Amino acid sequence: MASDDLLRALDDVAYLIECAALDYRGELKHELSRLCESIETGAEGYTAPALQNELRELQAALAAYRADEKDTGASKLIRISRRWWQLARCGPAA
């Protein structure tokens, strides 16, 4: 069973991917920055170890979007989403 923190972050990433699909880059950069900060500071609801494990990749996605490398940013978000969904469905590997 997925933790509430992981599901909250998955919801955030789904919204980021929606923004990317619609090319709402201003909103995407703002929300991605907020997500990175929430994980970095250990804000309530963003403390699951799986989130900390992906922080650098999220920050790299944000840097890519800031550099107008939207394909790179989107690819990173999609990979993170897939890994988190795998954890949500199956839990961490033994």
mmCIF file of N, CA, C and O in Angstrom:
data_model
loop_
_atom_site.group_PDB
_atom_site.id
_atom_site.type_symbol
_atom_site.label_atom_id
_atom_site.label_comp_id
_atom_site.label_asym_id
_atom_site.label_seq_id
_atom_site.Cartn_x
_atom_site.Cartn_y
_atom_site.Cartn_z
ATOM 1 N N MET A 1 0.846 -1.184 0.000
ATOM 2 C CA MET A 1 0.000 0.000 0.000
ATOM 3 C C MET A 1 0.884 1.238 0.000
ATOM 4 O O MET A 1 1.829 1.333 0.758
ATOM 5 N N ALA A 2 0.584 2.170 -0.843
ATOM 6 C CA ALA A 2 1.387 3.394 -0.967
ATOM 7 C C ALA A 2 1.151 4.316 0.227
ATOM 8 O O ALA A 2 0.056 4.377 0.771
ATOM 9 N N SER A 3 2.221 5.005 0.612
ATOM 10 C CA SER A 3 2.070 5.980 1.691
ATOM 11 C C SER A 3 1.305 7.202 1.185
ATOM 12 O O SER A 3 1.290 7.487 -0.013
ATOM 13 N N ASP A 4 0.667 7.900 2.114
ATOM 14 C CA ASP A 4 -0.042 9.125 1.746
ATOM 15 C C ASP A 4 0.913 10.145 1.139
ATOM 16 O O ASP A 4 0.552 10.868 0.216
ATOM 17 N N ASP A 5 2.175 10.194 1.653
ATOM 18 C CA ASP A 5 3.165 11.130 1.107
ATOM 19 C C ASP A 5 3.444 10.822 -0.361
ATOM 20 O O ASP A 5 3.506 11.724 -1.195
ATOM 21 N N LEU A 6 3.613 9.543 -0.667
ATOM 22 C CA LEU A 6 3.900 9.153 -2.046
ATOM 23 C C LEU A 6 2.724 9.484 -2.959
ATOM 24 O O LEU A 6 2.906 10.013 -4.058
ATOM 25 N N LEU A 7 1.520 9.220 -2.492
ATOM 26 C CA LEU A 7 0.343 9.536 -3.312
ATOM 27 C C LEU A 7 0.190 11.046 -3.511
ATOM 28 O O LEU A 7 -0.183 11.498 -4.596
ATOM 29 N N ARG A 8 0.486 11.817 -2.480
ATOM 30 C CA ARG A 8 0.415 13.281 -2.601
ATOM 31 C C ARG A 8 1.408 13.758 -3.666
ATOM 32 O O ARG A 8 1.075 14.560 -4.523
ATOM 33 N N ALA A 9 2.636 13.238 -3.611
ATOM 34 C CA ALA A 9 3.657 13.636 -4.586
ATOM 35 C C ALA A 9 3.293 13.153 -5.989
ATOM 36 O O ALA A 9 3.529 13.867 -6.972
ATOM 37 N N LEU A 10 2.709 11.976 -6.097
ATOM 38 C CA LEU A 10 2.265 11.495 -7.402
ATOM 39 C C LEU A 10 1.193 12.408 -7.988
ATOM 40 O O LEU A 10 1.187 12.674 -9.192
ATOM 41 N N ASP A 11 0.301 12.880 -7.159
ATOM 42 C CA ASP A 11 -0.715 13.828 -7.615
ATOM 43 C C ASP A 11 -0.045 15.108 -8.123
ATOM 44 O O ASP A 11 -0.423 15.642 -9.169
ATOM 45 N N ASP A 12 0.970 15.569 -7.397
ATOM 46 C CA ASP A 12 1.702 16.764 -7.832
ATOM 47 C C ASP A 12 2.381 16.535 -9.180
ATOM 48 O O ASP A 12 2.317 17.388 -10.068
ATOM 49 N N VAL A 13 3.034 15.387 -9.334
ATOM 50 C CA VAL A 13 3.730 15.090 -10.585
ATOM 51 C C VAL A 13 2.735 14.954 -11.732
ATOM 52 O O VAL A 13 2.998 15.398 -12.855
ATOM 53 N N ALA A 14 1.574 14.361 -11.485
ATOM 54 C CA ALA A 14 0.553 14.260 -12.536
ATOM 55 C C ALA A 14 0.148 15.649 -13.017
ATOM 56 O O ALA A 14 -0.001 15.880 -14.220
ATOM 57 N N TYR A 15 -0.008 16.573 -12.071
ATOM 58 C CA TYR A 15 -0.358 17.946 -12.455
ATOM 59 C C TYR A 15 0.771 18.583 -13.256
ATOM 60 O O TYR A 15 0.528 19.266 -14.254
ATOM 61 N N LEU A 16 2.020 18.326 -12.871
ATOM 62 C CA LEU A 16 3.156 18.873 -13.614
ATOM 63 C C LEU A 16 3.179 18.341 -15.043
ATOM 64 O O LEU A 16 3.437 19.099 -15.988
ATOM 65 N N ILE A 17 2.905 17.064 -15.209
ATOM 66 C CA ILE A 17 2.874 16.483 -16.558
ATOM 67 C C ILE A 17 1.735 17.071 -17.371
ATOM 68 O O ILE A 17 1.877 17.328 -18.572
ATOM 69 N N GLU A 18 0.592 17.337 -16.729
ATOM 70 C CA GLU A 18 -0.514 18.012 -17.423
ATOM 71 C C GLU A 18 -0.089 19.397 -17.888
ATOM 72 O O GLU A 18 -0.381 19.800 -19.021
ATOM 73 N N CYS A 19 0.599 20.133 -17.026
ATOM 74 C CA CYS A 19 1.092 21.464 -17.408
ATOM 75 C C CYS A 19 2.051 21.363 -18.586
ATOM 76 O O CYS A 19 2.012 22.175 -19.507
ATOM 77 N N ALA A 20 2.931 20.353 -18.548
ATOM 78 C CA ALA A 20 3.883 20.164 -19.643
ATOM 79 C C ALA A 20 3.146 19.868 -20.945
ATOM 80 O O ALA A 20 3.481 20.414 -21.996
ATOM 81 N N ALA A 21 2.132 19.017 -20.869
ATOM 82 C CA ALA A 21 1.374 18.648 -22.064
ATOM 83 C C ALA A 21 0.659 19.854 -22.662
ATOM 84 O O ALA A 21 0.533 19.976 -23.884
ATOM 85 N N LEU A 22 0.201 20.745 -21.810
ATOM 86 C CA LEU A 22 -0.511 21.933 -22.280
ATOM 87 C C LEU A 22 0.422 23.112 -22.525
ATOM 88 O O LEU A 22 -0.022 24.189 -22.903
ATOM 89 N N ASP A 23 1.727 22.907 -22.273
ATOM 90 C CA ASP A 23 2.753 23.935 -22.446
ATOM 91 C C ASP A 23 2.524 25.134 -21.526
ATOM 92 O O ASP A 23 2.734 26.271 -21.907
ATOM 93 N N TYR A 24 2.086 24.846 -20.304
ATOM 94 C CA TYR A 24 1.934 25.883 -19.274
ATOM 95 C C TYR A 24 3.226 25.944 -18.456
ATOM 96 O O TYR A 24 3.268 25.573 -17.301
ATOM 97 N N ARG A 25 4.301 26.390 -19.097
ATOM 98 C CA ARG A 25 5.610 26.305 -18.472
ATOM 99 C C ARG A 25 5.771 27.206 -17.257
ATOM 100 O O ARG A 25 6.489 26.859 -16.318
ATOM 101 N N GLY A 26 5.121 28.346 -17.220
ATOM 102 C CA GLY A 26 5.212 29.212 -16.045
ATOM 103 C C GLY A 26 4.648 28.517 -14.820
ATOM 104 O O GLY A 26 5.279 28.477 -13.760
ATOM 105 N N GLU A 27 3.474 27.957 -14.968
ATOM 106 C CA GLU A 27 2.836 27.216 -13.875
ATOM 107 C C GLU A 27 3.667 25.987 -13.509
ATOM 108 O O GLU A 27 3.865 25.683 -12.338
ATOM 109 N N LEU A 28 4.166 25.303 -14.517
ATOM 110 C CA LEU A 28 4.955 24.108 -14.289
ATOM 111 C C LEU A 28 6.212 24.429 -13.483
ATOM 112 O O LEU A 28 6.514 23.755 -12.496
ATOM 113 N N LYS A 29 6.947 25.447 -13.872
ATOM 114 C CA LYS A 29 8.172 25.807 -13.149
ATOM 115 C C LYS A 29 7.864 26.223 -11.716
ATOM 116 O O LYS A 29 8.581 25.833 -10.789
ATOM 117 N N HIS A 30 6.799 26.970 -11.525
ATOM 118 C CA HIS A 30 6.420 27.398 -10.181
ATOM 119 C C HIS A 30 6.073 26.195 -9.301
ATOM 120 O O HIS A 30 6.554 26.071 -8.170
ATOM 121 N N GLU A 31 5.237 25.313 -9.803
ATOM 122 C CA GLU A 31 4.793 24.157 -9.026
ATOM 123 C C GLU A 31 5.916 23.142 -8.818
ATOM 124 O O GLU A 31 6.006 22.523 -7.758
ATOM 125 N N LEU A 32 6.779 22.975 -9.800
ATOM 126 C CA LEU A 32 7.913 22.071 -9.657
ATOM 127 C C LEU A 32 8.891 22.614 -8.621
ATOM 128 O O LEU A 32 9.415 21.861 -7.789
ATOM 129 N N SER A 33 9.091 23.904 -8.617
ATOM 130 C CA SER A 33 9.935 24.541 -7.605
ATOM 131 C C SER A 33 9.340 24.329 -6.216
ATOM 132 O O SER A 33 10.052 23.996 -5.256
ATOM 133 N N ARG A 34 8.024 24.472 -6.102
ATOM 134 C CA ARG A 34 7.336 24.254 -4.830
ATOM 135 C C ARG A 34 7.477 22.808 -4.369
ATOM 136 O O ARG A 34 7.752 22.535 -3.200
ATOM 137 N N LEU A 35 7.338 21.856 -5.294
ATOM 138 C CA LEU A 35 7.478 20.444 -4.950
ATOM 139 C C LEU A 35 8.900 20.150 -4.464
ATOM 140 O O LEU A 35 9.085 19.490 -3.436
ATOM 141 N N CYS A 36 9.890 20.646 -5.175
ATOM 142 C CA CYS A 36 11.289 20.443 -4.760
ATOM 143 C C CYS A 36 11.521 21.009 -3.365
ATOM 144 O O CYS A 36 12.136 20.354 -2.508
ATOM 145 N N GLU A 37 11.020 22.197 -3.123
ATOM 146 C CA GLU A 37 11.196 22.831 -1.812
ATOM 147 C C GLU A 37 10.493 22.042 -0.710
ATOM 148 O O GLU A 37 11.044 21.854 0.379
ATOM 149 N N SER A 38 9.299 21.546 -0.993
ATOM 150 C CA SER A 38 8.552 20.766 0.006
ATOM 151 C C SER A 38 9.307 19.496 0.386
ATOM 152 O O SER A 38 9.389 19.129 1.560
ATOM 153 N N ILE A 39 9.888 18.843 -0.606
ATOM 154 C CA ILE A 39 10.647 17.624 -0.337
ATOM 155 C C ILE A 39 11.954 17.965 0.376
ATOM 156 O O ILE A 39 12.326 17.321 1.359
ATOM 157 N N GLU A 40 12.629 18.996 -0.099
ATOM 158 C CA GLU A 40 13.920 19.388 0.474
ATOM 159 C C GLU A 40 13.804 19.765 1.948
ATOM 160 O O GLU A 40 14.655 19.414 2.763
ATOM 161 N N THR A 41 12.739 20.461 2.300
ATOM 162 C CA THR A 41 12.563 20.919 3.680
ATOM 163 C C THR A 41 11.833 19.901 4.551
ATOM 164 O O THR A 41 11.682 20.116 5.750
ATOM 165 N N GLY A 42 11.369 18.801 3.950
ATOM 166 C CA GLY A 42 10.643 17.805 4.713
ATOM 167 C C GLY A 42 9.297 18.307 5.200
ATOM 168 O O GLY A 42 8.849 17.963 6.288
ATOM 169 N N ALA A 43 8.650 19.115 4.357
ATOM 170 C CA ALA A 43 7.332 19.645 4.713
ATOM 171 C C ALA A 43 6.368 18.496 4.983
ATOM 172 O O ALA A 43 6.511 17.398 4.434
ATOM 173 N N GLU A 44 5.393 18.757 5.842
ATOM 174 C CA GLU A 44 4.397 17.738 6.156
ATOM 175 C C GLU A 44 3.774 17.204 4.868
ATOM 176 O O GLU A 44 3.359 17.965 4.000
ATOM 177 N N GLY A 45 3.745 15.887 4.762
ATOM 178 C CA GLY A 45 3.181 15.253 3.576
ATOM 179 C C GLY A 45 4.203 14.985 2.486
ATOM 180 O O GLY A 45 3.860 14.448 1.444
ATOM 181 N N TYR A 46 5.466 15.349 2.714
ATOM 182 C CA TYR A 46 6.514 15.161 1.700
ATOM 183 C C TYR A 46 7.765 14.542 2.312
ATOM 184 O O TYR A 46 8.881 14.936 2.002
ATOM 185 N N THR A 47 7.582 13.565 3.189
ATOM 186 C CA THR A 47 8.719 13.004 3.910
ATOM 187 C C THR A 47 9.052 11.565 3.543
ATOM 188 O O THR A 47 10.002 11.007 4.087
ATOM 189 N N ALA A 48 8.322 10.953 2.651
ATOM 190 C CA ALA A 48 8.590 9.563 2.274
ATOM 191 C C ALA A 48 9.997 9.450 1.672
ATOM 192 O O ALA A 48 10.415 10.315 0.901
ATOM 193 N N PRO A 49 10.736 8.403 2.033
ATOM 194 C CA PRO A 49 12.085 8.225 1.494
ATOM 195 C C PRO A 49 12.138 8.231 -0.038
ATOM 196 O O PRO A 49 13.092 8.738 -0.624
ATOM 197 N N ALA A 50 11.123 7.694 -0.685
ATOM 198 C CA ALA A 50 11.098 7.673 -2.155
ATOM 199 C C ALA A 50 11.138 9.079 -2.730
ATOM 200 O O ALA A 50 11.685 9.293 -3.814
ATOM 201 N N LEU A 51 10.585 10.040 -2.008
ATOM 202 C CA LEU A 51 10.595 11.420 -2.488
ATOM 203 C C LEU A 51 11.999 12.003 -2.381
ATOM 204 O O LEU A 51 12.476 12.654 -3.304
ATOM 205 N N GLN A 52 12.655 11.762 -1.253
ATOM 206 C CA GLN A 52 14.028 12.239 -1.078
ATOM 207 C C GLN A 52 14.948 11.639 -2.141
ATOM 208 O O GLN A 52 15.842 12.310 -2.638
ATOM 209 N N ASN A 53 14.720 10.366 -2.483
ATOM 210 C CA ASN A 53 15.554 9.685 -3.471
ATOM 211 C C ASN A 53 15.473 10.332 -4.848
ATOM 212 O O ASN A 53 16.394 10.190 -5.650
ATOM 213 N N GLU A 54 14.393 11.003 -5.148
ATOM 214 C CA GLU A 54 14.197 11.609 -6.473
ATOM 215 C C GLU A 54 14.419 13.119 -6.485
ATOM 216 O O GLU A 54 14.259 13.749 -7.520
ATOM 217 N N LEU A 55 14.791 13.703 -5.366
ATOM 218 C CA LEU A 55 14.917 15.157 -5.292
ATOM 219 C C LEU A 55 15.889 15.701 -6.335
ATOM 220 O O LEU A 55 15.573 16.667 -7.026
ATOM 221 N N ARG A 56 17.043 15.091 -6.468
ATOM 222 C CA ARG A 56 18.021 15.590 -7.461
ATOM 223 C C ARG A 56 17.460 15.534 -8.874
ATOM 224 O O ARG A 56 17.691 16.427 -9.676
ATOM 225 N N GLU A 57 16.736 14.461 -9.181
ATOM 226 C CA GLU A 57 16.151 14.333 -10.518
ATOM 227 C C GLU A 57 15.065 15.391 -10.744
ATOM 228 O O GLU A 57 14.954 15.962 -11.824
ATOM 229 N N LEU A 58 14.276 15.665 -9.702
ATOM 230 C CA LEU A 58 13.270 16.739 -9.807
ATOM 231 C C LEU A 58 13.948 18.094 -10.013
ATOM 232 O O LEU A 58 13.494 18.902 -10.819
ATOM 233 N N GLN A 59 15.026 18.328 -9.288
ATOM 234 C CA GLN A 59 15.757 19.588 -9.442
ATOM 235 C C GLN A 59 16.376 19.680 -10.838
ATOM 236 O O GLN A 59 16.406 20.765 -11.431
ATOM 237 N N ALA A 60 16.825 18.561 -11.375
ATOM 238 C CA ALA A 60 17.361 18.549 -12.741
ATOM 239 C C ALA A 60 16.259 18.842 -13.757
ATOM 240 O O ALA A 60 16.486 19.545 -14.748
ATOM 241 N N ALA A 61 15.061 18.330 -13.502
ATOM 242 C CA ALA A 61 13.926 18.630 -14.387
ATOM 243 C C ALA A 61 13.610 20.122 -14.341
ATOM 244 O O ALA A 61 13.379 20.753 -15.384
ATOM 245 N N LEU A 62 13.628 20.694 -13.157
ATOM 246 C CA LEU A 62 13.376 22.127 -13.014
ATOM 247 C C LEU A 62 14.439 22.933 -13.759
ATOM 248 O O LEU A 62 14.112 23.879 -14.485
ATOM 249 N N ALA A 63 15.702 22.553 -13.617
ATOM 250 C CA ALA A 63 16.782 23.241 -14.328
ATOM 251 C C ALA A 63 16.592 23.143 -15.838
ATOM 252 O O ALA A 63 16.821 24.109 -16.566
ATOM 253 N N ALA A 64 16.147 21.982 -16.299
ATOM 254 C CA ALA A 64 15.905 21.807 -17.737
ATOM 255 C C ALA A 64 14.798 22.744 -18.220
ATOM 256 O O ALA A 64 14.936 23.389 -19.259
ATOM 257 N N TYR A 65 13.715 22.832 -17.455
ATOM 258 C CA TYR A 65 12.633 23.739 -17.849
ATOM 259 C C TYR A 65 13.086 25.198 -17.820
ATOM 260 O O TYR A 65 12.725 25.983 -18.700
ATOM 261 N N ARG A 66 13.872 25.553 -16.826
ATOM 262 C CA ARG A 66 14.372 26.929 -16.750
ATOM 263 C C ARG A 66 15.293 27.248 -17.923
ATOM 264 O O ARG A 66 15.394 28.404 -18.341
ATOM 265 N N ALA A 67 15.974 26.226 -18.465
ATOM 266 C CA ALA A 67 16.864 26.406 -19.611
ATOM 267 C C ALA A 67 16.113 26.218 -20.937
ATOM 268 O O ALA A 67 16.729 26.154 -21.988
ATOM 269 N N ASP A 68 14.795 26.138 -20.873
ATOM 270 C CA ASP A 68 13.928 25.945 -22.042
ATOM 271 C C ASP A 68 14.204 24.624 -22.755
ATOM 272 O O ASP A 68 14.069 24.522 -23.963
ATOM 273 N N GLU A 69 14.612 23.609 -21.975
ATOM 274 C CA GLU A 69 14.824 22.261 -22.499
ATOM 275 C C GLU A 69 13.640 21.400 -22.059
ATOM 276 O O GLU A 69 13.762 20.491 -21.239
ATOM 277 N N LYS A 70 12.473 21.722 -22.628
ATOM 278 C CA LYS A 70 11.247 21.104 -22.130
ATOM 279 C C LYS A 70 11.180 19.605 -22.390
ATOM 280 O O LYS A 70 10.595 18.887 -21.587
ATOM 281 N N ASP A 71 11.777 19.110 -23.463
ATOM 282 C CA ASP A 71 11.758 17.661 -23.703
ATOM 283 C C ASP A 71 12.532 16.925 -22.617
ATOM 284 O O ASP A 71 12.093 15.891 -22.124
ATOM 285 N N THR A 72 13.677 17.470 -22.233
ATOM 286 C CA THR A 72 14.479 16.861 -21.169
ATOM 287 C C THR A 72 13.726 16.904 -19.849
ATOM 288 O O THR A 72 13.670 15.903 -19.119
ATOM 289 N N GLY A 73 13.139 18.051 -19.532
ATOM 290 C CA GLY A 73 12.369 18.176 -18.292
ATOM 291 C C GLY A 73 11.202 17.217 -18.244
ATOM 292 O O GLY A 73 10.982 16.542 -17.232
ATOM 293 N N ALA A 74 10.472 17.129 -19.340
ATOM 294 C CA ALA A 74 9.314 16.229 -19.392
ATOM 295 C C ALA A 74 9.741 14.774 -19.246
ATOM 296 O O ALA A 74 9.102 14.002 -18.531
ATOM 297 N N SER A 75 10.831 14.393 -19.886
ATOM 298 C CA SER A 75 11.323 13.021 -19.789
ATOM 299 C C SER A 75 11.668 12.663 -18.345
ATOM 300 O O SER A 75 11.363 11.566 -17.871
ATOM 301 N N LYS A 76 12.293 13.591 -17.644
ATOM 302 C CA LYS A 76 12.648 13.351 -16.251
ATOM 303 C C LYS A 76 11.393 13.194 -15.397
ATOM 304 O O LYS A 76 11.314 12.295 -14.560
ATOM 305 N N LEU A 77 10.403 14.058 -15.590
ATOM 306 C CA LEU A 77 9.164 13.953 -14.818
ATOM 307 C C LEU A 77 8.445 12.630 -15.078
ATOM 308 O O LEU A 77 7.929 11.998 -14.159
ATOM 309 N N ILE A 78 8.438 12.209 -16.316
ATOM 310 C CA ILE A 78 7.767 10.957 -16.668
ATOM 311 C C ILE A 78 8.478 9.772 -16.017
ATOM 312 O O ILE A 78 7.829 8.879 -15.470
ATOM 313 N N ARG A 79 9.820 9.764 -16.030
ATOM 314 C CA ARG A 79 10.566 8.676 -15.397
ATOM 315 C C ARG A 79 10.298 8.631 -13.889
ATOM 316 O O ARG A 79 10.114 7.554 -13.313
ATOM 317 N N ILE A 80 10.281 9.803 -13.261
ATOM 318 C CA ILE A 80 9.983 9.860 -11.827
ATOM 319 C C ILE A 80 8.586 9.324 -11.560
ATOM 320 O O ILE A 80 8.371 8.521 -10.647
ATOM 321 N N SER A 81 7.636 9.759 -12.349
ATOM 322 C CA SER A 81 6.259 9.302 -12.180
ATOM 323 C C SER A 81 6.174 7.778 -12.283
ATOM 324 O O SER A 81 5.526 7.127 -11.468
ATOM 325 N N ARG A 82 6.845 7.207 -13.260
ATOM 326 C CA ARG A 82 6.810 5.751 -13.432
ATOM 327 C C ARG A 82 7.418 5.031 -12.234
ATOM 328 O O ARG A 82 6.892 4.017 -11.765
ATOM 329 N N ARG A 83 8.549 5.548 -11.741
ATOM 330 C CA ARG A 83 9.182 4.906 -10.574
ATOM 331 C C ARG A 83 8.280 5.007 -9.352
ATOM 332 O O ARG A 83 8.139 4.039 -8.593
ATOM 333 N N TRP A 84 7.662 6.163 -9.130
ATOM 334 C CA TRP A 84 6.783 6.330 -7.976
ATOM 335 C C TRP A 84 5.539 5.469 -8.096
ATOM 336 O O TRP A 84 5.068 4.914 -7.109
ATOM 337 N N TRP A 85 4.985 5.336 -9.310
ATOM 338 C CA TRP A 85 3.823 4.461 -9.475
ATOM 339 C C TRP A 85 4.206 3.023 -9.197
ATOM 340 O O TRP A 85 3.432 2.265 -8.604
ATOM 341 N N GLN A 86 5.400 2.621 -9.605
ATOM 342 C CA GLN A 86 5.866 1.263 -9.319
ATOM 343 C C GLN A 86 5.928 1.045 -7.811
ATOM 344 O O GLN A 86 5.477 0.012 -7.305
ATOM 345 N N LEU A 87 6.470 2.014 -7.081
ATOM 346 C CA LEU A 87 6.526 1.908 -5.626
ATOM 347 C C LEU A 87 5.122 1.899 -5.018
ATOM 348 O O LEU A 87 4.855 1.158 -4.064
ATOM 349 N N ALA A 88 4.243 2.722 -5.559
ATOM 350 C CA ALA A 88 2.872 2.791 -5.019
ATOM 351 C C ALA A 88 2.151 1.465 -5.208
ATOM 352 O O ALA A 88 1.395 1.038 -4.342
ATOM 353 N N ARG A 89 2.411 0.792 -6.319
ATOM 354 C CA ARG A 89 1.749 -0.470 -6.588
ATOM 355 C C ARG A 89 2.392 -1.643 -5.860
ATOM 356 O O ARG A 89 1.713 -2.506 -5.325
ATOM 357 N N CYS A 90 3.714 -1.675 -5.837
ATOM 358 C CA CYS A 90 4.421 -2.874 -5.364
ATOM 359 C C CYS A 90 5.237 -2.669 -4.103
ATOM 360 O O CYS A 90 5.709 -3.646 -3.520
ATOM 361 N N GLY A 91 5.477 -1.448 -3.724
ATOM 362 C CA GLY A 91 6.342 -1.183 -2.581
ATOM 363 C C GLY A 91 7.805 -1.243 -2.991
ATOM 364 O O GLY A 91 8.123 -1.573 -4.137
ATOM 365 N N PRO A 92 8.692 -0.933 -2.062
ATOM 366 C CA PRO A 92 10.123 -0.943 -2.392
ATOM 367 C C PRO A 92 10.627 -2.350 -2.676
ATOM 368 O O PRO A 92 10.102 -3.325 -2.145
ATOM 369 N N ALA A 93 11.660 -2.443 -3.515
ATOM 370 C CA ALA A 93 12.264 -3.738 -3.831
ATOM 371 C C ALA A 93 12.927 -4.292 -2.580
ATOM 372 O O ALA A 93 13.484 -3.556 -1.782
ATOM 373 N N ALA A 94 12.844 -5.573 -2.422
ATOM 374 C CA ALA A 94 13.437 -6.229 -1.238
ATOM 375 C C ALA A 94 14.946 -6.298 -1.328
ATOM 376 O O ALA A 94 15.560 -6.206 -2.291
#
